[in-house]
mmCIF file of the N, C-alpha and C atoms, coordinates in Angstrom:
data_MODEL
# 
_entry.id   MODEL 
# 
loop_
_atom_site.group_PDB 
_atom_site.id 
_atom_site.type_symbol 
_atom_site.label_atom_id 
_atom_site.label_alt_id 
_atom_site.label_comp_id 
_atom_site.label_asym_id 
_atom_site.label_entity_id 
_atom_site.label_seq_id 
_atom_site.pdbx_PDB_ins_code 
_atom_site.Cartn_x 
_atom_site.Cartn_y 
_atom_site.Cartn_z 
_atom_site.occupancy 
_atom_site.B_iso_or_equiv 
_atom_site.pdbx_formal_charge 
_atom_site.auth_seq_id 
_atom_site.auth_comp_id 
_atom_site.auth_asym_id 
_atom_site.auth_atom_id 
_atom_site.pdbx_PDB_model_num 
ATOM 1   N N  . MET A 1 1  ? 30.443  -23.757 -10.101 1.00 0.00 ? 1  MET A N  1 
ATOM 2   C CA . MET A 1 1  ? 29.810  -22.596 -9.954  1.00 0.00 ? 1  MET A CA 1 
ATOM 3   C C  . MET A 1 1  ? 28.691  -22.722 -9.901  1.00 0.00 ? 1  MET A C  1 
ATOM 4   N N  . ASN A 1 2  ? 28.100  -21.598 -9.488  1.00 0.00 ? 2  ASN A N  1 
ATOM 5   C CA . ASN A 1 2  ? 26.230  -21.868 -8.876  1.00 0.00 ? 2  ASN A CA 1 
ATOM 6   C C  . ASN A 1 2  ? 26.190  -20.688 -9.930  1.00 0.00 ? 2  ASN A C  1 
ATOM 7   N N  . ASN A 1 3  ? 25.562  -20.676 -10.980 1.00 0.00 ? 3  ASN A N  1 
ATOM 8   C CA . ASN A 1 3  ? 25.110  -19.923 -12.176 1.00 0.00 ? 3  ASN A CA 1 
ATOM 9   C C  . ASN A 1 3  ? 23.695  -19.532 -12.465 1.00 0.00 ? 3  ASN A C  1 
ATOM 10  N N  . THR A 1 4  ? 22.627  -19.798 -10.764 1.00 0.00 ? 4  THR A N  1 
ATOM 11  C CA . THR A 1 4  ? 21.592  -19.433 -10.680 1.00 0.00 ? 4  THR A CA 1 
ATOM 12  C C  . THR A 1 4  ? 21.121  -18.324 -10.564 1.00 0.00 ? 4  THR A C  1 
ATOM 13  N N  . SER A 1 5  ? 22.313  -17.366 -10.058 1.00 0.00 ? 5  SER A N  1 
ATOM 14  C CA . SER A 1 5  ? 22.001  -16.264 -9.283  1.00 0.00 ? 5  SER A CA 1 
ATOM 15  C C  . SER A 1 5  ? 21.789  -15.363 -10.271 1.00 0.00 ? 5  SER A C  1 
ATOM 16  N N  . LYS A 1 6  ? 22.460  -15.574 -11.181 1.00 0.00 ? 6  LYS A N  1 
ATOM 17  C CA . LYS A 1 6  ? 22.761  -14.353 -12.728 1.00 0.00 ? 6  LYS A CA 1 
ATOM 18  C C  . LYS A 1 6  ? 21.756  -14.253 -13.389 1.00 0.00 ? 6  LYS A C  1 
ATOM 19  N N  . PRO A 1 7  ? 20.777  -15.376 -13.703 1.00 0.00 ? 7  PRO A N  1 
ATOM 20  C CA . PRO A 1 7  ? 19.894  -15.090 -14.348 1.00 0.00 ? 7  PRO A CA 1 
ATOM 21  C C  . PRO A 1 7  ? 18.326  -14.443 -13.380 1.00 0.00 ? 7  PRO A C  1 
ATOM 22  N N  . ARG A 1 8  ? 18.592  -14.730 -12.710 1.00 0.00 ? 8  ARG A N  1 
ATOM 23  C CA . ARG A 1 8  ? 17.493  -14.767 -11.676 1.00 0.00 ? 8  ARG A CA 1 
ATOM 24  C C  . ARG A 1 8  ? 17.576  -13.101 -11.528 1.00 0.00 ? 8  ARG A C  1 
ATOM 25  N N  . ALA A 1 9  ? 18.564  -12.650 -10.755 1.00 0.00 ? 9  ALA A N  1 
ATOM 26  C CA . ALA A 1 9  ? 18.649  -10.942 -10.707 1.00 0.00 ? 9  ALA A CA 1 
ATOM 27  C C  . ALA A 1 9  ? 18.402  -10.288 -12.676 1.00 0.00 ? 9  ALA A C  1 
ATOM 28  N N  . SER A 1 10 ? 18.747  -10.888 -13.582 1.00 0.00 ? 10 SER A N  1 
ATOM 29  C CA . SER A 1 10 ? 18.366  -10.349 -14.689 1.00 0.00 ? 10 SER A CA 1 
ATOM 30  C C  . SER A 1 10 ? 17.221  -10.121 -14.986 1.00 0.00 ? 10 SER A C  1 
ATOM 31  N N  . ARG A 1 11 ? 15.999  -11.163 -14.529 1.00 0.00 ? 11 ARG A N  1 
ATOM 32  C CA . ARG A 1 11 ? 15.144  -11.407 -14.857 1.00 0.00 ? 11 ARG A CA 1 
ATOM 33  C C  . ARG A 1 11 ? 14.004  -10.061 -14.461 1.00 0.00 ? 11 ARG A C  1 
ATOM 34  N N  . TRP A 1 12 ? 14.245  -9.460  -13.257 1.00 0.00 ? 12 TRP A N  1 
ATOM 35  C CA . TRP A 1 12 ? 13.787  -8.075  -12.839 1.00 0.00 ? 12 TRP A CA 1 
ATOM 36  C C  . TRP A 1 12 ? 13.975  -6.853  -13.889 1.00 0.00 ? 12 TRP A C  1 
ATOM 37  N N  . TRP A 1 13 ? 14.841  -7.195  -14.664 1.00 0.00 ? 13 TRP A N  1 
ATOM 38  C CA . TRP A 1 13 ? 14.989  -5.915  -15.687 1.00 0.00 ? 13 TRP A CA 1 
ATOM 39  C C  . TRP A 1 13 ? 13.691  -6.046  -16.363 1.00 0.00 ? 13 TRP A C  1 
ATOM 40  N N  . TYR A 1 14 ? 13.111  -7.170  -16.757 1.00 0.00 ? 14 TYR A N  1 
ATOM 41  C CA . TYR A 1 14 ? 12.167  -7.319  -17.885 1.00 0.00 ? 14 TYR A CA 1 
ATOM 42  C C  . TYR A 1 14 ? 10.590  -6.838  -17.086 1.00 0.00 ? 14 TYR A C  1 
ATOM 43  N N  . LEU A 1 15 ? 10.687  -6.336  -15.652 1.00 0.00 ? 15 LEU A N  1 
ATOM 44  C CA . LEU A 1 15 ? 9.945   -5.851  -15.306 1.00 0.00 ? 15 LEU A CA 1 
ATOM 45  C C  . LEU A 1 15 ? 9.617   -4.365  -15.772 1.00 0.00 ? 15 LEU A C  1 
ATOM 46  N N  . LEU A 1 16 ? 10.737  -3.398  -16.289 1.00 0.00 ? 16 LEU A N  1 
ATOM 47  C CA . LEU A 1 16 ? 10.805  -2.297  -16.983 1.00 0.00 ? 16 LEU A CA 1 
ATOM 48  C C  . LEU A 1 16 ? 9.606   -2.366  -18.111 1.00 0.00 ? 16 LEU A C  1 
ATOM 49  N N  . ALA A 1 17 ? 9.637   -3.283  -18.626 1.00 0.00 ? 17 ALA A N  1 
ATOM 50  C CA . ALA A 1 17 ? 8.563   -3.447  -19.805 1.00 0.00 ? 17 ALA A CA 1 
ATOM 51  C C  . ALA A 1 17 ? 7.511   -3.130  -19.559 1.00 0.00 ? 17 ALA A C  1 
ATOM 52  N N  . LEU A 1 18 ? 7.112   -3.179  -18.454 1.00 0.00 ? 18 LEU A N  1 
ATOM 53  C CA . LEU A 1 18 ? 5.413   -3.359  -17.807 1.00 0.00 ? 18 LEU A CA 1 
ATOM 54  C C  . LEU A 1 18 ? 5.337   -1.525  -17.722 1.00 0.00 ? 18 LEU A C  1 
ATOM 55  N N  . ILE A 1 19 ? 6.169   -0.430  -17.414 1.00 0.00 ? 19 ILE A N  1 
ATOM 56  C CA . ILE A 1 19 ? 6.033   1.072   -17.364 1.00 0.00 ? 19 ILE A CA 1 
ATOM 57  C C  . ILE A 1 19 ? 5.283   0.897   -18.717 1.00 0.00 ? 19 ILE A C  1 
ATOM 58  N N  . PRO A 1 20 ? 5.731   0.765   -19.873 1.00 0.00 ? 20 PRO A N  1 
ATOM 59  C CA . PRO A 1 20 ? 4.840   1.944   -20.948 1.00 0.00 ? 20 PRO A CA 1 
ATOM 60  C C  . PRO A 1 20 ? 3.207   1.083   -20.986 1.00 0.00 ? 20 PRO A C  1 
ATOM 61  N N  . LEU A 1 21 ? 3.431   -0.261  -20.744 1.00 0.00 ? 21 LEU A N  1 
ATOM 62  C CA . LEU A 1 21 ? 2.276   -0.845  -20.609 1.00 0.00 ? 21 LEU A CA 1 
ATOM 63  C C  . LEU A 1 21 ? 0.890   -0.276  -19.664 1.00 0.00 ? 21 LEU A C  1 
ATOM 64  N N  . ILE A 1 22 ? 1.534   -0.022  -18.583 1.00 0.00 ? 22 ILE A N  1 
ATOM 65  C CA . ILE A 1 22 ? 0.345   0.647   -17.312 1.00 0.00 ? 22 ILE A CA 1 
ATOM 66  C C  . ILE A 1 22 ? -0.083  2.228   -17.599 1.00 0.00 ? 22 ILE A C  1 
ATOM 67  N N  . GLY A 1 23 ? 0.891   2.977   -18.591 1.00 0.00 ? 23 GLY A N  1 
ATOM 68  C CA . GLY A 1 23 ? 0.790   3.755   -19.261 1.00 0.00 ? 23 GLY A CA 1 
ATOM 69  C C  . GLY A 1 23 ? 0.007   4.252   -19.840 1.00 0.00 ? 23 GLY A C  1 
ATOM 70  N N  . THR A 1 24 ? -0.261  2.804   -21.439 1.00 0.00 ? 24 THR A N  1 
ATOM 71  C CA . THR A 1 24 ? -1.110  3.298   -21.872 1.00 0.00 ? 24 THR A CA 1 
ATOM 72  C C  . THR A 1 24 ? -2.326  2.263   -22.095 1.00 0.00 ? 24 THR A C  1 
ATOM 73  N N  . LEU A 1 25 ? -2.451  1.608   -20.368 1.00 0.00 ? 25 LEU A N  1 
ATOM 74  C CA . LEU A 1 25 ? -3.492  0.655   -20.540 1.00 0.00 ? 25 LEU A CA 1 
ATOM 75  C C  . LEU A 1 25 ? -4.854  1.279   -20.186 1.00 0.00 ? 25 LEU A C  1 
ATOM 76  N N  . PHE A 1 26 ? -5.204  2.604   -20.092 1.00 0.00 ? 26 PHE A N  1 
ATOM 77  C CA . PHE A 1 26 ? -6.426  3.143   -19.903 1.00 0.00 ? 26 PHE A CA 1 
ATOM 78  C C  . PHE A 1 26 ? -6.602  4.252   -20.702 1.00 0.00 ? 26 PHE A C  1 
ATOM 79  N N  . PRO A 1 27 ? -7.043  4.156   -21.694 1.00 0.00 ? 27 PRO A N  1 
ATOM 80  C CA . PRO A 1 27 ? -7.283  5.108   -22.429 1.00 0.00 ? 27 PRO A CA 1 
ATOM 81  C C  . PRO A 1 27 ? -8.368  6.241   -22.019 1.00 0.00 ? 27 PRO A C  1 
ATOM 82  N N  . SER A 1 28 ? -9.148  5.864   -21.416 1.00 0.00 ? 28 SER A N  1 
ATOM 83  C CA . SER A 1 28 ? -10.268 6.789   -20.658 1.00 0.00 ? 28 SER A CA 1 
ATOM 84  C C  . SER A 1 28 ? -9.711  8.030   -20.074 1.00 0.00 ? 28 SER A C  1 
ATOM 85  N N  . PHE A 1 29 ? -7.946  7.632   -19.350 1.00 0.00 ? 29 PHE A N  1 
ATOM 86  C CA . PHE A 1 29 ? -7.573  8.478   -18.821 1.00 0.00 ? 29 PHE A CA 1 
ATOM 87  C C  . PHE A 1 29 ? -6.984  9.373   -19.492 1.00 0.00 ? 29 PHE A C  1 
ATOM 88  N N  . TYR A 1 30 ? -6.148  9.127   -20.756 1.00 0.00 ? 30 TYR A N  1 
ATOM 89  C CA . TYR A 1 30 ? -6.093  10.076  -21.389 1.00 0.00 ? 30 TYR A CA 1 
ATOM 90  C C  . TYR A 1 30 ? -6.693  10.767  -23.024 1.00 0.00 ? 30 TYR A C  1 
ATOM 91  N N  . ALA A 1 31 ? -7.957  10.260  -22.554 1.00 0.00 ? 31 ALA A N  1 
ATOM 92  C CA . ALA A 1 31 ? -8.764  10.746  -23.921 1.00 0.00 ? 31 ALA A CA 1 
ATOM 93  C C  . ALA A 1 31 ? -9.101  11.693  -24.089 1.00 0.00 ? 31 ALA A C  1 
ATOM 94  N N  . SER A 1 32 ? -8.398  12.981  -23.768 1.00 0.00 ? 32 SER A N  1 
ATOM 95  C CA . SER A 1 32 ? -9.233  13.989  -23.954 1.00 0.00 ? 32 SER A CA 1 
ATOM 96  C C  . SER A 1 32 ? -8.158  15.018  -25.010 1.00 0.00 ? 32 SER A C  1 
ATOM 97  N N  . THR A 1 33 ? -8.589  16.331  -25.285 1.00 0.00 ? 33 THR A N  1 
ATOM 98  C CA . THR A 1 33 ? -8.200  17.416  -25.899 1.00 0.00 ? 33 THR A CA 1 
ATOM 99  C C  . THR A 1 33 ? -7.204  18.306  -25.749 1.00 0.00 ? 33 THR A C  1 
ATOM 100 N N  . THR A 1 34 ? -7.411  18.539  -24.145 1.00 0.00 ? 34 THR A N  1 
ATOM 101 C CA . THR A 1 34 ? -6.639  19.524  -23.413 1.00 0.00 ? 34 THR A CA 1 
ATOM 102 C C  . THR A 1 34 ? -5.717  18.422  -22.627 1.00 0.00 ? 34 THR A C  1 
ATOM 103 N N  . PRO A 1 35 ? -4.599  19.131  -22.295 1.00 0.00 ? 35 PRO A N  1 
ATOM 104 C CA . PRO A 1 35 ? -3.771  20.401  -22.477 1.00 0.00 ? 35 PRO A CA 1 
ATOM 105 C C  . PRO A 1 35 ? -3.293  20.116  -23.646 1.00 0.00 ? 35 PRO A C  1 
ATOM 106 N N  . MET A 1 36 ? -3.133  21.122  -24.829 1.00 0.00 ? 36 MET A N  1 
ATOM 107 C CA . MET A 1 36 ? -2.717  20.868  -26.478 1.00 0.00 ? 36 MET A CA 1 
ATOM 108 C C  . MET A 1 36 ? -1.191  21.218  -25.998 1.00 0.00 ? 36 MET A C  1 
ATOM 109 N N  . LEU A 1 37 ? -0.188  20.680  -26.911 1.00 0.00 ? 37 LEU A N  1 
ATOM 110 C CA . LEU A 1 37 ? 1.195   21.137  -26.687 1.00 0.00 ? 37 LEU A CA 1 
ATOM 111 C C  . LEU A 1 37 ? 1.679   21.216  -28.089 1.00 0.00 ? 37 LEU A C  1 
ATOM 112 N N  . TRP A 1 38 ? 1.465   22.402  -28.454 1.00 0.00 ? 38 TRP A N  1 
ATOM 113 C CA . TRP A 1 38 ? 2.289   22.575  -30.118 1.00 0.00 ? 38 TRP A CA 1 
ATOM 114 C C  . TRP A 1 38 ? 1.060   22.652  -30.890 1.00 0.00 ? 38 TRP A C  1 
ATOM 115 N N  . GLY A 1 39 ? -0.390  22.717  -30.385 1.00 0.00 ? 39 GLY A N  1 
ATOM 116 C CA . GLY A 1 39 ? -1.292  22.342  -31.267 1.00 0.00 ? 39 GLY A CA 1 
ATOM 117 C C  . GLY A 1 39 ? -1.696  21.145  -31.322 1.00 0.00 ? 39 GLY A C  1 
ATOM 118 N N  . ILE A 1 40 ? -1.374  20.400  -31.071 1.00 0.00 ? 40 ILE A N  1 
ATOM 119 C CA . ILE A 1 40 ? -1.342  18.763  -30.850 1.00 0.00 ? 40 ILE A CA 1 
ATOM 120 C C  . ILE A 1 40 ? -1.764  18.320  -29.869 1.00 0.00 ? 40 ILE A C  1 
ATOM 121 N N  . PRO A 1 41 ? -3.003  17.920  -29.753 1.00 0.00 ? 41 PRO A N  1 
ATOM 122 C CA . PRO A 1 41 ? -4.374  17.192  -28.904 1.00 0.00 ? 41 PRO A CA 1 
ATOM 123 C C  . PRO A 1 41 ? -3.762  16.166  -27.934 1.00 0.00 ? 41 PRO A C  1 
ATOM 124 N N  . PHE A 1 42 ? -3.719  16.348  -26.375 1.00 0.00 ? 42 PHE A N  1 
ATOM 125 C CA . PHE A 1 42 ? -3.222  15.927  -25.434 1.00 0.00 ? 42 PHE A CA 1 
ATOM 126 C C  . PHE A 1 42 ? -3.336  14.078  -25.987 1.00 0.00 ? 42 PHE A C  1 
ATOM 127 N N  . PHE A 1 43 ? -4.358  13.818  -26.599 1.00 0.00 ? 43 PHE A N  1 
ATOM 128 C CA . PHE A 1 43 ? -4.717  12.121  -26.678 1.00 0.00 ? 43 PHE A CA 1 
ATOM 129 C C  . PHE A 1 43 ? -3.279  11.275  -27.261 1.00 0.00 ? 43 PHE A C  1 
ATOM 130 N N  . TYR A 1 44 ? -3.082  12.422  -28.633 1.00 0.00 ? 44 TYR A N  1 
ATOM 131 C CA . TYR A 1 44 ? -1.882  12.070  -29.606 1.00 0.00 ? 44 TYR A CA 1 
ATOM 132 C C  . TYR A 1 44 ? -0.513  12.065  -28.794 1.00 0.00 ? 44 TYR A C  1 
ATOM 133 N N  . TRP A 1 45 ? -0.042  13.217  -28.306 1.00 0.00 ? 45 TRP A N  1 
ATOM 134 C CA . TRP A 1 45 ? 0.880   13.512  -27.599 1.00 0.00 ? 45 TRP A CA 1 
ATOM 135 C C  . TRP A 1 45 ? 1.125   12.717  -26.677 1.00 0.00 ? 45 TRP A C  1 
ATOM 136 N N  . TYR A 1 46 ? 0.298   12.283  -25.562 1.00 0.00 ? 46 TYR A N  1 
ATOM 137 C CA . TYR A 1 46 ? 0.430   11.262  -24.923 1.00 0.00 ? 46 TYR A CA 1 
ATOM 138 C C  . TYR A 1 46 ? 1.056   9.967   -25.080 1.00 0.00 ? 46 TYR A C  1 
ATOM 139 N N  . GLN A 1 47 ? 0.603   9.489   -25.760 1.00 0.00 ? 47 GLN A N  1 
ATOM 140 C CA . GLN A 1 47 ? 0.821   8.386   -26.905 1.00 0.00 ? 47 GLN A CA 1 
ATOM 141 C C  . GLN A 1 47 ? 2.020   8.035   -27.439 1.00 0.00 ? 47 GLN A C  1 
ATOM 142 N N  . MET A 1 48 ? 2.394   9.566   -28.051 1.00 0.00 ? 48 MET A N  1 
ATOM 143 C CA . MET A 1 48 ? 4.179   9.587   -28.849 1.00 0.00 ? 48 MET A CA 1 
ATOM 144 C C  . MET A 1 48 ? 5.281   9.903   -27.703 1.00 0.00 ? 48 MET A C  1 
ATOM 145 N N  . MET A 1 49 ? 4.631   10.335  -26.680 1.00 0.00 ? 49 MET A N  1 
ATOM 146 C CA . MET A 1 49 ? 5.471   10.316  -25.536 1.00 0.00 ? 49 MET A CA 1 
ATOM 147 C C  . MET A 1 49 ? 5.874   8.854   -24.996 1.00 0.00 ? 49 MET A C  1 
ATOM 148 N N  . TRP A 1 50 ? 4.796   8.156   -25.013 1.00 0.00 ? 50 TRP A N  1 
ATOM 149 C CA . TRP A 1 50 ? 5.464   6.705   -24.464 1.00 0.00 ? 50 TRP A CA 1 
ATOM 150 C C  . TRP A 1 50 ? 6.167   6.059   -25.449 1.00 0.00 ? 50 TRP A C  1 
ATOM 151 N N  . VAL A 1 51 ? 5.343   6.174   -26.965 1.00 0.00 ? 51 VAL A N  1 
ATOM 152 C CA . VAL A 1 51 ? 6.611   5.681   -27.861 1.00 0.00 ? 51 VAL A CA 1 
ATOM 153 C C  . VAL A 1 51 ? 8.216   6.100   -27.558 1.00 0.00 ? 51 VAL A C  1 
ATOM 154 N N  . ILE A 1 52 ? 8.557   7.320   -27.259 1.00 0.00 ? 52 ILE A N  1 
ATOM 155 C CA . ILE A 1 52 ? 9.521   7.576   -27.099 1.00 0.00 ? 52 ILE A CA 1 
ATOM 156 C C  . ILE A 1 52 ? 10.362  7.144   -25.560 1.00 0.00 ? 52 ILE A C  1 
ATOM 157 N N  . ILE A 1 53 ? 9.259   6.619   -24.411 1.00 0.00 ? 53 ILE A N  1 
ATOM 158 C CA . ILE A 1 53 ? 9.898   6.681   -23.331 1.00 0.00 ? 53 ILE A CA 1 
ATOM 159 C C  . ILE A 1 53 ? 9.620   4.850   -23.568 1.00 0.00 ? 53 ILE A C  1 
ATOM 160 N N  . SER A 1 54 ? 9.364   4.259   -24.270 1.00 0.00 ? 54 SER A N  1 
ATOM 161 C CA . SER A 1 54 ? 9.222   2.667   -24.682 1.00 0.00 ? 54 SER A CA 1 
ATOM 162 C C  . SER A 1 54 ? 10.568  2.505   -25.160 1.00 0.00 ? 54 SER A C  1 
ATOM 163 N N  . ALA A 1 55 ? 11.101  3.310   -26.080 1.00 0.00 ? 55 ALA A N  1 
ATOM 164 C CA . ALA A 1 55 ? 12.303  3.114   -26.784 1.00 0.00 ? 55 ALA A CA 1 
ATOM 165 C C  . ALA A 1 55 ? 13.665  3.321   -25.901 1.00 0.00 ? 55 ALA A C  1 
ATOM 166 N N  . VAL A 1 56 ? 12.955  4.465   -24.996 1.00 0.00 ? 56 VAL A N  1 
ATOM 167 C CA . VAL A 1 56 ? 14.715  4.721   -23.857 1.00 0.00 ? 56 VAL A CA 1 
ATOM 168 C C  . VAL A 1 56 ? 14.397  3.242   -22.972 1.00 0.00 ? 56 VAL A C  1 
ATOM 169 N N  . ILE A 1 57 ? 13.347  2.703   -22.755 1.00 0.00 ? 57 ILE A N  1 
ATOM 170 C CA . ILE A 1 57 ? 13.407  1.599   -21.943 1.00 0.00 ? 57 ILE A CA 1 
ATOM 171 C C  . ILE A 1 57 ? 13.911  0.356   -22.531 1.00 0.00 ? 57 ILE A C  1 
ATOM 172 N N  . THR A 1 58 ? 13.404  0.363   -23.534 1.00 0.00 ? 58 THR A N  1 
ATOM 173 C CA . THR A 1 58 ? 13.962  -0.896  -24.497 1.00 0.00 ? 58 THR A CA 1 
ATOM 174 C C  . THR A 1 58 ? 15.892  -0.640  -24.550 1.00 0.00 ? 58 THR A C  1 
ATOM 175 N N  . TRP A 1 59 ? 15.899  0.122   -24.606 1.00 0.00 ? 59 TRP A N  1 
ATOM 176 C CA . TRP A 1 59 ? 17.891  0.437   -24.765 1.00 0.00 ? 59 TRP A CA 1 
ATOM 177 C C  . TRP A 1 59 ? 18.090  0.120   -23.068 1.00 0.00 ? 59 TRP A C  1 
ATOM 178 N N  . ILE A 1 60 ? 17.480  0.444   -22.456 1.00 0.00 ? 60 ILE A N  1 
ATOM 179 C CA . ILE A 1 60 ? 18.066  0.482   -20.740 1.00 0.00 ? 60 ILE A CA 1 
ATOM 180 C C  . ILE A 1 60 ? 17.912  -1.091  -20.621 1.00 0.00 ? 60 ILE A C  1 
ATOM 181 N N  . MET A 1 61 ? 16.694  -1.714  -20.846 1.00 0.00 ? 61 MET A N  1 
ATOM 182 C CA . MET A 1 61 ? 16.686  -3.439  -20.717 1.00 0.00 ? 61 MET A CA 1 
ATOM 183 C C  . MET A 1 61 ? 17.826  -4.196  -21.816 1.00 0.00 ? 61 MET A C  1 
ATOM 184 N N  . TYR A 1 62 ? 18.131  -3.702  -22.970 1.00 0.00 ? 62 TYR A N  1 
ATOM 185 C CA . TYR A 1 62 ? 18.779  -4.494  -23.731 1.00 0.00 ? 62 TYR A CA 1 
ATOM 186 C C  . TYR A 1 62 ? 20.576  -4.052  -23.410 1.00 0.00 ? 62 TYR A C  1 
ATOM 187 N N  . SER A 1 63 ? 20.876  -2.734  -22.922 1.00 0.00 ? 63 SER A N  1 
ATOM 188 C CA . SER A 1 63 ? 22.089  -2.475  -22.475 1.00 0.00 ? 63 SER A CA 1 
ATOM 189 C C  . SER A 1 63 ? 22.209  -3.337  -20.882 1.00 0.00 ? 63 SER A C  1 
ATOM 190 N N  . ALA A 1 64 ? 21.285  -3.639  -20.380 1.00 0.00 ? 64 ALA A N  1 
ATOM 191 C CA . ALA A 1 64 ? 21.538  -4.377  -18.951 1.00 0.00 ? 64 ALA A CA 1 
ATOM 192 C C  . ALA A 1 64 ? 21.404  -5.897  -19.470 1.00 0.00 ? 64 ALA A C  1 
ATOM 193 N N  . LEU A 1 65 ? 20.947  -6.366  -20.049 1.00 0.00 ? 65 LEU A N  1 
ATOM 194 C CA . LEU A 1 65 ? 20.835  -7.652  -20.366 1.00 0.00 ? 65 LEU A CA 1 
ATOM 195 C C  . LEU A 1 65 ? 21.798  -8.608  -21.288 1.00 0.00 ? 65 LEU A C  1 
ATOM 196 N N  . LYS A 1 66 ? 22.381  -7.456  -22.394 1.00 0.00 ? 66 LYS A N  1 
ATOM 197 C CA . LYS A 1 66 ? 23.101  -8.361  -23.105 1.00 0.00 ? 66 LYS A CA 1 
ATOM 198 C C  . LYS A 1 66 ? 24.477  -8.714  -22.998 1.00 0.00 ? 66 LYS A C  1 
ATOM 199 N N  . ASN A 1 67 ? 25.048  -8.087  -21.220 1.00 0.00 ? 67 ASN A N  1 
ATOM 200 C CA . ASN A 1 67 ? 26.339  -9.454  -21.161 1.00 0.00 ? 67 ASN A CA 1 
ATOM 201 C C  . ASN A 1 67 ? 25.461  -10.046 -20.351 1.00 0.00 ? 67 ASN A C  1 
ATOM 202 N N  . GLY A 1 68 ? 24.381  -10.310 -20.071 1.00 0.00 ? 68 GLY A N  1 
ATOM 203 C CA . GLY A 1 68 ? 24.063  -11.171 -18.637 1.00 0.00 ? 68 GLY A CA 1 
ATOM 204 C C  . GLY A 1 68 ? 23.606  -12.464 -19.254 1.00 0.00 ? 68 GLY A C  1 
# 
């Protein structure tokens, strides 16, 4: 049997980890106080949003790769 195709296909799931990296890579993009969300400056809630997004992406990657 040829088992080389499955590991190659599962490697693409790791590219999802780049999404949060790119979203937080340039602080000059989100280094401002406006817009505020519930009184929280943009700089802080933008980063916290990426914490949640990163957790969801990690769960997706785990679910996709645990059987692979």
